[in-house]
Tab-separated table of C-alpha atoms in Angstrom:
chain	number	residue	atom	x	y	z
A	1247	GLY	CA	0.097	-0.191	0.135
A	1248	ALA	CA	2.648	2.336	1.125
A	1249	CYS	CA	4.674	1.799	-2.375
A	1250	ARG	CA	1.333	2.296	-4.396
A	1251	ARG	CA	1.004	5.624	-2.688
A	1252	VAL	CA	4.747	6.615	-3.397
A	1253	GLN	CA	3.997	5.433	-7.073
A	1254	LEU	CA	0.788	7.469	-7.226
A	1255	PHE	CA	2.474	10.859	-5.441
A	1256	MET	CA	5.366	10.264	-7.989
A	1257	GLY	CA	2.723	9.900	-11.002
A	1258	ILE	CA	1.128	13.302	-9.897
A	1259	ARG	CA	4.343	14.998	-9.417
A	1260	SER	CA	5.374	13.965	-13.072
A	1261	SER	CA	2.219	15.264	-14.174
A	1262	ALA	CA	2.535	18.466	-12.555
A	1263	GLY	CA	5.647	19.017	-14.003
A	1264	LEU	CA	4.603	18.156	-17.631
A	1265	LEU	CA	1.522	20.742	-17.027
A	1266	THR	CA	3.857	23.182	-15.764
A	1267	LEU	CA	6.564	22.684	-18.727
A	1268	LEU	CA	3.502	22.835	-21.180
A	1269	ILE	CA	2.438	26.366	-19.599
A	1270	LEU	CA	5.662	27.536	-19.776
A	1271	SER	CA	6.183	26.456	-23.278
A	1272	THR	CA	2.828	28.332	-24.311
A	1273	ALA	CA	3.857	31.270	-22.535
A	1274	LEU	CA	7.092	31.231	-24.367
A	1275	SER	CA	5.404	30.534	-27.808
A	1276	SER	CA	2.816	33.847	-27.104
A	1277	VAL	CA	5.704	35.729	-26.360
A	1278	VAL	CA	7.804	34.581	-29.811
A	1279	CYS	CA	4.408	34.895	-31.446
A	1280	ASN	CA	3.925	38.294	-30.504
A	1281	GLN	CA	7.594	39.318	-30.507
A	1282	ASP	CA	8.415	43.217	-31.173
A	1283	ALA	CA	7.409	44.254	-34.556
A	1284	GLY	CA	10.080	46.757	-34.288
A	1285	GLU	CA	12.809	44.108	-33.579
A	1286	MET	CA	11.739	41.831	-36.287
A	1287	ALA	CA	11.712	44.995	-38.555
A	1288	ALA	CA	15.376	45.722	-37.166
A	1289	ARG	CA	16.497	42.142	-37.960
A	1290	ARG	CA	15.227	42.427	-41.465
A	1291	THR	CA	16.890	45.790	-42.144
A	1292	GLY	CA	19.709	45.866	-40.070
A	1293	VAL	CA	18.398	49.255	-38.501
A	1294	ALA	CA	18.260	49.525	-35.004
A	1295	VAL	CA	14.824	50.793	-33.698
A	1296	VAL	CA	15.632	54.669	-32.684
A	1297	ASN	CA	11.815	55.923	-32.375
A	1298	THR	CA	8.754	54.607	-30.668
A	1299	VAL	CA	5.337	56.184	-31.966
A	1300	ILE	CA	2.678	55.746	-29.196
A	1301	VAL	CA	-1.086	55.653	-29.915
A	1302	PRO	CA	-3.290	54.946	-27.042
A	1303	ALA	CA	-6.345	53.549	-28.184
A	1304	TYR	CA	-9.983	52.599	-27.408
A	1305	LYS	CA	-12.388	51.511	-30.246
A	1306	GLU	CA	-9.923	53.046	-32.652
A	1307	ASN	CA	-9.852	50.382	-35.172
A	1308	LEU	CA	-11.032	52.002	-38.317
A	1309	ASN	CA	-8.407	54.820	-37.721
A	1310	LEU	CA	-5.621	52.333	-37.435
A	1311	ARG	CA	-5.158	51.827	-41.160
A	1312	PRO	CA	-5.320	55.390	-42.059
A	1313	LEU	CA	-3.116	56.598	-39.426
A	1314	THR	CA	-0.691	53.572	-40.114
A	1315	GLU	CA	-0.175	54.390	-44.002
A	1316	ARG	CA	0.097	58.291	-43.584
A	1317	LEU	CA	2.439	57.993	-40.724
A	1318	PHE	CA	5.088	55.394	-42.709
A	1319	LYS	CA	4.456	57.359	-45.797
A	1320	ALA	CA	5.371	60.540	-43.969
A	1321	LEU	CA	8.554	58.800	-42.096
A	1322	ASP	CA	9.423	57.323	-45.778
A	1323	GLN	CA	9.725	60.798	-46.977
A	1324	HIS	CA	12.121	61.885	-44.135
A	1325	GLY	CA	14.158	58.846	-44.433
A	1326	MET	CA	13.252	57.651	-40.870
A	1327	ARG	CA	11.031	54.565	-41.661
A	1328	GLN	CA	13.442	51.749	-41.085
A	1329	GLU	CA	14.339	53.359	-37.774
A	1330	THR	CA	10.826	53.770	-36.550
A	1331	GLU	CA	8.165	51.475	-34.909
A	1332	LEU	CA	4.340	52.119	-33.955
A	1333	LEU	CA	2.922	50.783	-30.668
A	1334	ILE	CA	-1.007	50.928	-30.481
A	1335	VAL	CA	-1.725	50.388	-26.594
A	1336	ASP	CA	-5.301	49.393	-26.584
A	1337	ASP	CA	-7.531	48.956	-23.694
A	1338	ASN	CA	-9.234	45.921	-24.680
A	1339	SER	CA	-11.408	47.675	-27.480
A	1340	ASN	CA	-12.581	44.029	-29.108
A	1341	ASP	CA	-13.373	45.814	-32.452
A	1342	GLY	CA	-10.836	44.398	-34.549
A	1343	SER	CA	-7.928	46.120	-33.760
A	1344	GLN	CA	-5.519	43.073	-33.488
A	1345	ALA	CA	-6.777	41.734	-36.675
A	1346	THR	CA	-5.951	45.226	-38.301
A	1347	VAL	CA	-2.319	45.410	-36.921
A	1348	ALA	CA	-2.116	41.576	-37.739
A	1349	ALA	CA	-2.630	42.561	-41.435
A	1350	LEU	CA	-0.544	45.565	-41.552
A	1351	GLN	CA	2.375	43.619	-39.989
A	1352	SER	CA	1.738	41.307	-42.635
A	1353	GLU	CA	2.418	44.108	-45.080
A	1354	GLY	CA	5.501	45.086	-43.728
A	1355	TYR	CA	4.603	47.878	-41.561
A	1356	ALA	CA	6.489	47.786	-38.274
A	1357	VAL	CA	3.475	47.965	-35.957
A	1358	ARG	CA	2.516	46.269	-32.894
A	1359	ILE	CA	-0.287	46.318	-30.510
A	1360	ILE	CA	-0.625	45.930	-26.817
A	1361	VAL	CA	-3.853	44.835	-25.244
A	1362	ARG	CA	-4.507	45.558	-21.891
A	1363	THR	CA	-7.300	43.588	-20.135
A	1364	ASN	CA	-6.476	45.002	-16.435
A	1365	GLU	CA	-5.942	48.414	-16.996
A	1366	ARG	CA	-7.810	51.555	-18.179
A	1367	GLY	CA	-6.707	55.266	-18.809
A	1368	LEU	CA	-5.304	57.211	-21.062
A	1369	SER	CA	-2.191	58.334	-19.203
A	1370	SER	CA	-1.306	54.774	-18.099
A	1371	ALA	CA	-1.714	53.612	-21.523
A	1372	VAL	CA	1.181	56.345	-22.627
A	1373	LEU	CA	3.428	55.417	-20.050
A	1374	ARG	CA	2.989	51.772	-20.834
A	1375	GLY	CA	3.841	52.339	-24.670
A	1376	MET	CA	6.913	54.551	-23.231
A	1377	ARG	CA	7.952	51.385	-21.074
A	1378	ASP	CA	7.727	48.666	-23.653
A	1379	GLY	CA	8.996	50.747	-26.400
A	1380	LEU	CA	12.313	50.304	-28.116
A	1381	GLY	CA	12.974	53.726	-29.297
A	1382	ASP	CA	15.022	56.170	-27.356
A	1383	ARG	CA	12.881	59.381	-28.708
A	1384	LEU	CA	9.276	58.919	-27.729
A	1385	VAL	CA	6.319	60.429	-29.616
A	1386	CYS	CA	2.752	60.020	-28.215
A	1387	MET	CA	-0.183	60.977	-30.612
A	1388	ASP	CA	-4.190	60.225	-30.462
A	1389	GLY	CA	-5.536	57.611	-32.514
A	1390	ASP	CA	-8.440	59.642	-33.799
A	1391	LEU	CA	-6.551	61.352	-36.656
A	1392	GLN	CA	-6.797	64.976	-35.077
A	1393	HIS	CA	-3.274	65.070	-34.600
A	1394	PRO	CA	-1.618	64.767	-38.220
A	1395	PRO	CA	0.370	61.979	-38.609
A	1396	GLU	CA	2.382	63.763	-41.360
A	1397	LYS	CA	4.151	66.297	-38.246
A	1398	VAL	CA	5.761	63.232	-36.389
A	1399	PRO	CA	9.073	63.388	-38.017
A	1400	GLU	CA	9.372	66.965	-37.134
A	1401	LEU	CA	8.643	66.295	-33.759
A	1402	LEU	CA	11.178	62.902	-33.813
A	1403	LYS	CA	13.485	65.408	-35.460
A	1404	ALA	CA	12.990	67.933	-32.520
A	1405	LEU	CA	14.106	65.604	-30.110
A	1406	THR	CA	17.717	65.300	-31.284
A	1407	ALA	CA	18.223	68.643	-29.542
A	1408	SER	CA	15.520	68.881	-27.073
A	1409	ASP	CA	14.385	66.867	-24.317
A	1410	PHE	CA	10.362	67.598	-24.622
A	1411	VAL	CA	8.836	68.641	-27.823
A	1412	ILE	CA	4.881	69.428	-28.267
A	1413	GLY	CA	2.436	69.724	-31.143
A	1414	THR	CA	1.272	73.260	-30.776
A	1415	ARG	CA	-1.982	74.967	-31.777
A	1416	TYR	CA	-0.643	78.243	-30.717
A	1417	GLY	CA	2.748	78.699	-32.183
A	1418	ASP	CA	4.142	81.279	-34.268
A	1419	ALA	CA	1.618	80.279	-36.955
A	1420	PHE	CA	-1.360	79.855	-35.129
A	1421	ASP	CA	-3.623	77.494	-36.748
A	1422	VAL	CA	-6.577	76.495	-35.264
A	1423	ASP	CA	-9.943	75.175	-37.359
A	1424	PRO	CA	-11.783	78.691	-37.589
A	1425	ASP	CA	-15.019	76.752	-36.979
A	1426	TRP	CA	-13.910	76.005	-33.448
A	1427	PRO	CA	-16.876	77.426	-31.033
A	1428	LEU	CA	-15.856	80.611	-28.810
A	1429	TYR	CA	-16.130	78.248	-25.891
A	1430	ARG	CA	-13.592	76.345	-26.742
A	1431	VAL	CA	-11.279	78.995	-27.639
A	1432	VAL	CA	-12.040	80.745	-24.308
A	1433	ILE	CA	-11.546	77.246	-22.324
A	1434	SER	CA	-8.133	76.666	-24.060
A	1435	LYS	CA	-7.007	80.035	-23.508
A	1436	GLY	CA	-8.075	80.134	-19.708
A	1437	ALA	CA	-6.439	76.492	-19.365
A	1438	ARG	CA	-3.184	77.706	-20.498
A	1439	ALA	CA	-3.126	80.655	-18.990
A	1440	MET	CA	-3.384	78.632	-15.520
A	1441	ALA	CA	-0.733	76.217	-16.340
A	1442	ARG	CA	1.845	79.411	-17.338
A	1443	PRO	CA	3.478	79.375	-13.779
A	1444	LEU	CA	4.493	75.605	-14.426
A	1445	THR	CA	5.723	75.618	-17.966
A	1446	GLY	CA	6.817	77.967	-20.947
A	1447	LEU	CA	4.823	75.695	-23.575
A	1448	SER	CA	2.271	77.688	-25.410
A	1449	ASP	CA	0.108	74.579	-25.548
A	1450	PRO	CA	0.155	72.769	-22.406
A	1451	MET	CA	-3.228	70.716	-22.993
A	1452	SER	CA	-1.373	69.031	-26.080
A	1453	GLY	CA	-1.704	65.358	-26.167
A	1454	PHE	CA	0.610	65.652	-29.083
A	1455	PHE	CA	4.026	65.455	-27.730
A	1456	GLY	CA	7.460	63.428	-27.508
A	1457	ILE	CA	10.348	62.983	-25.020
A	1458	THR	CA	13.526	61.494	-24.983
A	1459	ARG	CA	14.067	58.321	-23.098
A	1460	GLN	CA	16.762	60.182	-21.012
A	1461	ALA	CA	14.339	62.810	-19.863
A	1462	LEU	CA	12.004	59.882	-19.393
A	1463	ASN	CA	14.147	58.282	-16.844
A	1464	ARG	CA	14.496	61.542	-14.670
A	1465	GLY	CA	11.187	61.792	-13.505
A	1466	VAL	CA	10.288	57.930	-13.662
A	1467	THR	CA	9.868	57.684	-9.867
A	1468	ASP	CA	7.649	60.591	-9.602
A	1469	ILE	CA	5.234	60.330	-12.620
A	1470	SER	CA	1.748	59.616	-11.728
A	1471	PRO	CA	-0.223	57.173	-14.093
A	1472	LEU	CA	-3.509	59.094	-12.735
A	1473	GLY	CA	-2.417	62.630	-14.469
A	1474	PHE	CA	-5.020	63.969	-16.298
A	1475	LYS	CA	-2.788	65.842	-19.032
A	1476	ILE	CA	0.154	63.004	-19.356
A	1477	GLY	CA	2.237	65.411	-21.412
A	1478	LEU	CA	2.533	67.964	-18.974
A	1479	GLU	CA	2.830	65.666	-16.093
A	1480	LEU	CA	6.002	64.401	-17.892
A	1481	TYR	CA	7.437	67.915	-18.661
A	1482	VAL	CA	7.006	68.897	-14.960
A	1483	LYS	CA	8.166	65.956	-13.036
A	1484	CYS	CA	10.647	64.927	-15.772
A	1485	HIS	CA	12.255	68.671	-15.133
A	1486	CYS	CA	12.451	69.348	-19.113
A	1487	GLN	CA	14.212	72.493	-19.418
A	1488	ASN	CA	14.847	72.483	-23.493
A	1489	HIS	CA	11.661	72.007	-25.367
A	1490	ALA	CA	10.677	72.467	-29.023
A	1491	GLU	CA	7.429	73.296	-30.307
A	1492	VAL	CA	6.009	72.210	-34.224
A	1493	ASN	CA	3.063	74.113	-35.397
A	1494	ILE	CA	0.464	71.855	-36.309
A	1495	PHE	CA	-3.449	72.246	-37.483
A	1496	PHE	CA	-6.059	70.857	-34.891
A	1497	GLY	CA	-9.226	70.451	-36.428
A	1498	LYS	CA	-12.734	70.082	-35.371
A	1499	ARG	CA	-14.041	66.774	-34.418
A	1500	THR	CA	-16.057	65.176	-37.291
A	1501	ALA	CA	-17.189	62.364	-35.282
A	1502	GLY	CA	-17.911	61.338	-32.107
A	1503	GLU	CA	-18.321	63.191	-29.060
A	1504	SER	CA	-16.003	65.744	-27.497
A	1505	LYS	CA	-14.480	65.015	-24.181
A	1506	LEU	CA	-14.563	68.772	-23.235
A	1507	SER	CA	-16.642	69.137	-20.079
A	1508	GLY	CA	-17.406	70.838	-16.511
A	1509	LYS	CA	-16.262	67.494	-15.012
A	1510	VAL	CA	-12.879	67.579	-17.678
A	1511	MET	CA	-12.378	71.228	-16.203
A	1512	VAL	CA	-12.409	70.127	-12.974
A	1513	TYR	CA	-9.909	67.120	-13.190
A	1514	TYR	CA	-7.648	69.730	-14.934
A	1515	VAL	CA	-7.620	72.066	-12.279
A	1516	LEU	CA	-6.904	69.389	-9.667
A	1517	HIS	CA	-4.249	68.215	-11.553
A	1518	LEU	CA	-2.892	71.590	-11.656
A	1519	ALA	CA	-3.001	71.930	-7.774
A	1520	THR	CA	-0.752	68.366	-7.637
A	1521	LEU	CA	1.629	69.491	-9.929
A	1522	TYR	CA	1.885	73.162	-8.156
A	1523	HIS	CA	2.245	71.319	-5.201
A	1524	TYR	CA	5.202	69.279	-6.456
A	1525	ARG	CA	6.608	72.122	-7.780
A	1526	PHE	CA	5.999	74.708	-5.335
A	1527	PRO	CA	5.034	72.969	-2.295
A	1528	ALA	CA	4.727	75.624	0.016
A	1529	ALA	CA	2.354	77.900	-1.982
A	1530	LEU	CA	-0.140	75.305	-2.648
A	1531	PRO	CA	-3.231	76.687	-0.844
A	1532	LEU	CA	-2.578	80.116	-2.618
A	1533	VAL	CA	-2.208	78.294	-6.119
A	1534	PHE	CA	-5.342	76.313	-5.445
A	1535	LEU	CA	-7.176	79.523	-4.618
A	1536	VAL	CA	-5.721	80.967	-7.587
A	1537	CYS	CA	-6.492	78.016	-10.057
A	1538	LEU	CA	-10.212	78.031	-8.783
A	1539	GLY	CA	-10.490	81.629	-9.382
A	1540	MET	CA	-9.486	81.354	-12.855
A	1541	LEU	CA	-11.886	78.329	-13.636
A	1542	TRP	CA	-14.764	80.148	-12.378
A	1543	GLN	CA	-13.795	83.078	-14.879
A	1544	VAL	CA	-13.646	80.499	-17.609
A	1545	VAL	CA	-16.847	79.133	-16.506
A	1546	ARG	CA	-18.416	82.498	-16.350
A	1547	LEU	CA	-16.969	83.386	-20.016
A	1548	VAL	CA	-18.514	80.141	-21.250
A	1549	PHE	CA	-21.802	80.694	-20.019
A	1550	ALA	CA	-21.709	84.381	-21.504
A	1551	SER	CA	-20.538	83.307	-24.911
A	1552	SER	CA	-23.035	80.562	-24.871
A	1553	LYS	CA	-26.202	82.822	-24.331
A	1554	PRO	CA	-28.363	83.492	-27.561
A	1555	LYS	CA	-28.228	86.891	-28.990
A	1556	GLU	CA	-30.986	88.957	-28.776
A	1557	ALA	CA	-32.775	89.985	-31.951
């Protein structure tokens, strides 16, 4: 009886060992099958990946192909295609994005996708892309094509001499869609004014920005994945001093609904308060009151501009 128990125990251990080996083998196979598209491209061309373009996405499948094609066409025109990868960080959209990326990979595009099933949020998606990207120059852009892919090469080139770059709507050649509603213009100007003591960026709310990995590493322990405006968060907490700006045209949204709301503005003010506390810890109470005052002025102007004109 004891011998049988020993044999049974050894059989169970052997089966458990085989099961563990099978699980490890499957995991390794998954890692290999999902190997870096940028790394595979580097092996094919002999050119190391220098640039990573990060696109946080949710339900953006219809935009992935035009975004990829326009981006790599622009990169090709600047001789930067072979050294650049596109990294989509998707929050489990289940909209066909993975199949679209697989098709683009089969056509030779250095694009890959990370599907997050246990995390949510734009800021954490951007940080995940920066962590997993192969490049030393990192550019972030939206997946809805409001950020022009044709401008990405200019942002990447700017990072050779600067540690931070933004695509700005308010540069020397001010270029915003003339159909933008007045309240959007008022809110945007108010938001810029509130961030002015923190940064010299002309468009601190821009989600079209880039940073070098060297600069990113300076603030890696301080960066919050909950920051409302991740570009501004990185600029402040990575102690960026030398920045560049690239003029862009930011069009009016043609599909979907704008995310701008009163709640968004409150989140922005709260995020500013945390950044002011980080940069000027002793002045937090005063700064917060000033921010609230400015927010009230913005809201007042918005309501004033939205009132119908009397005949």
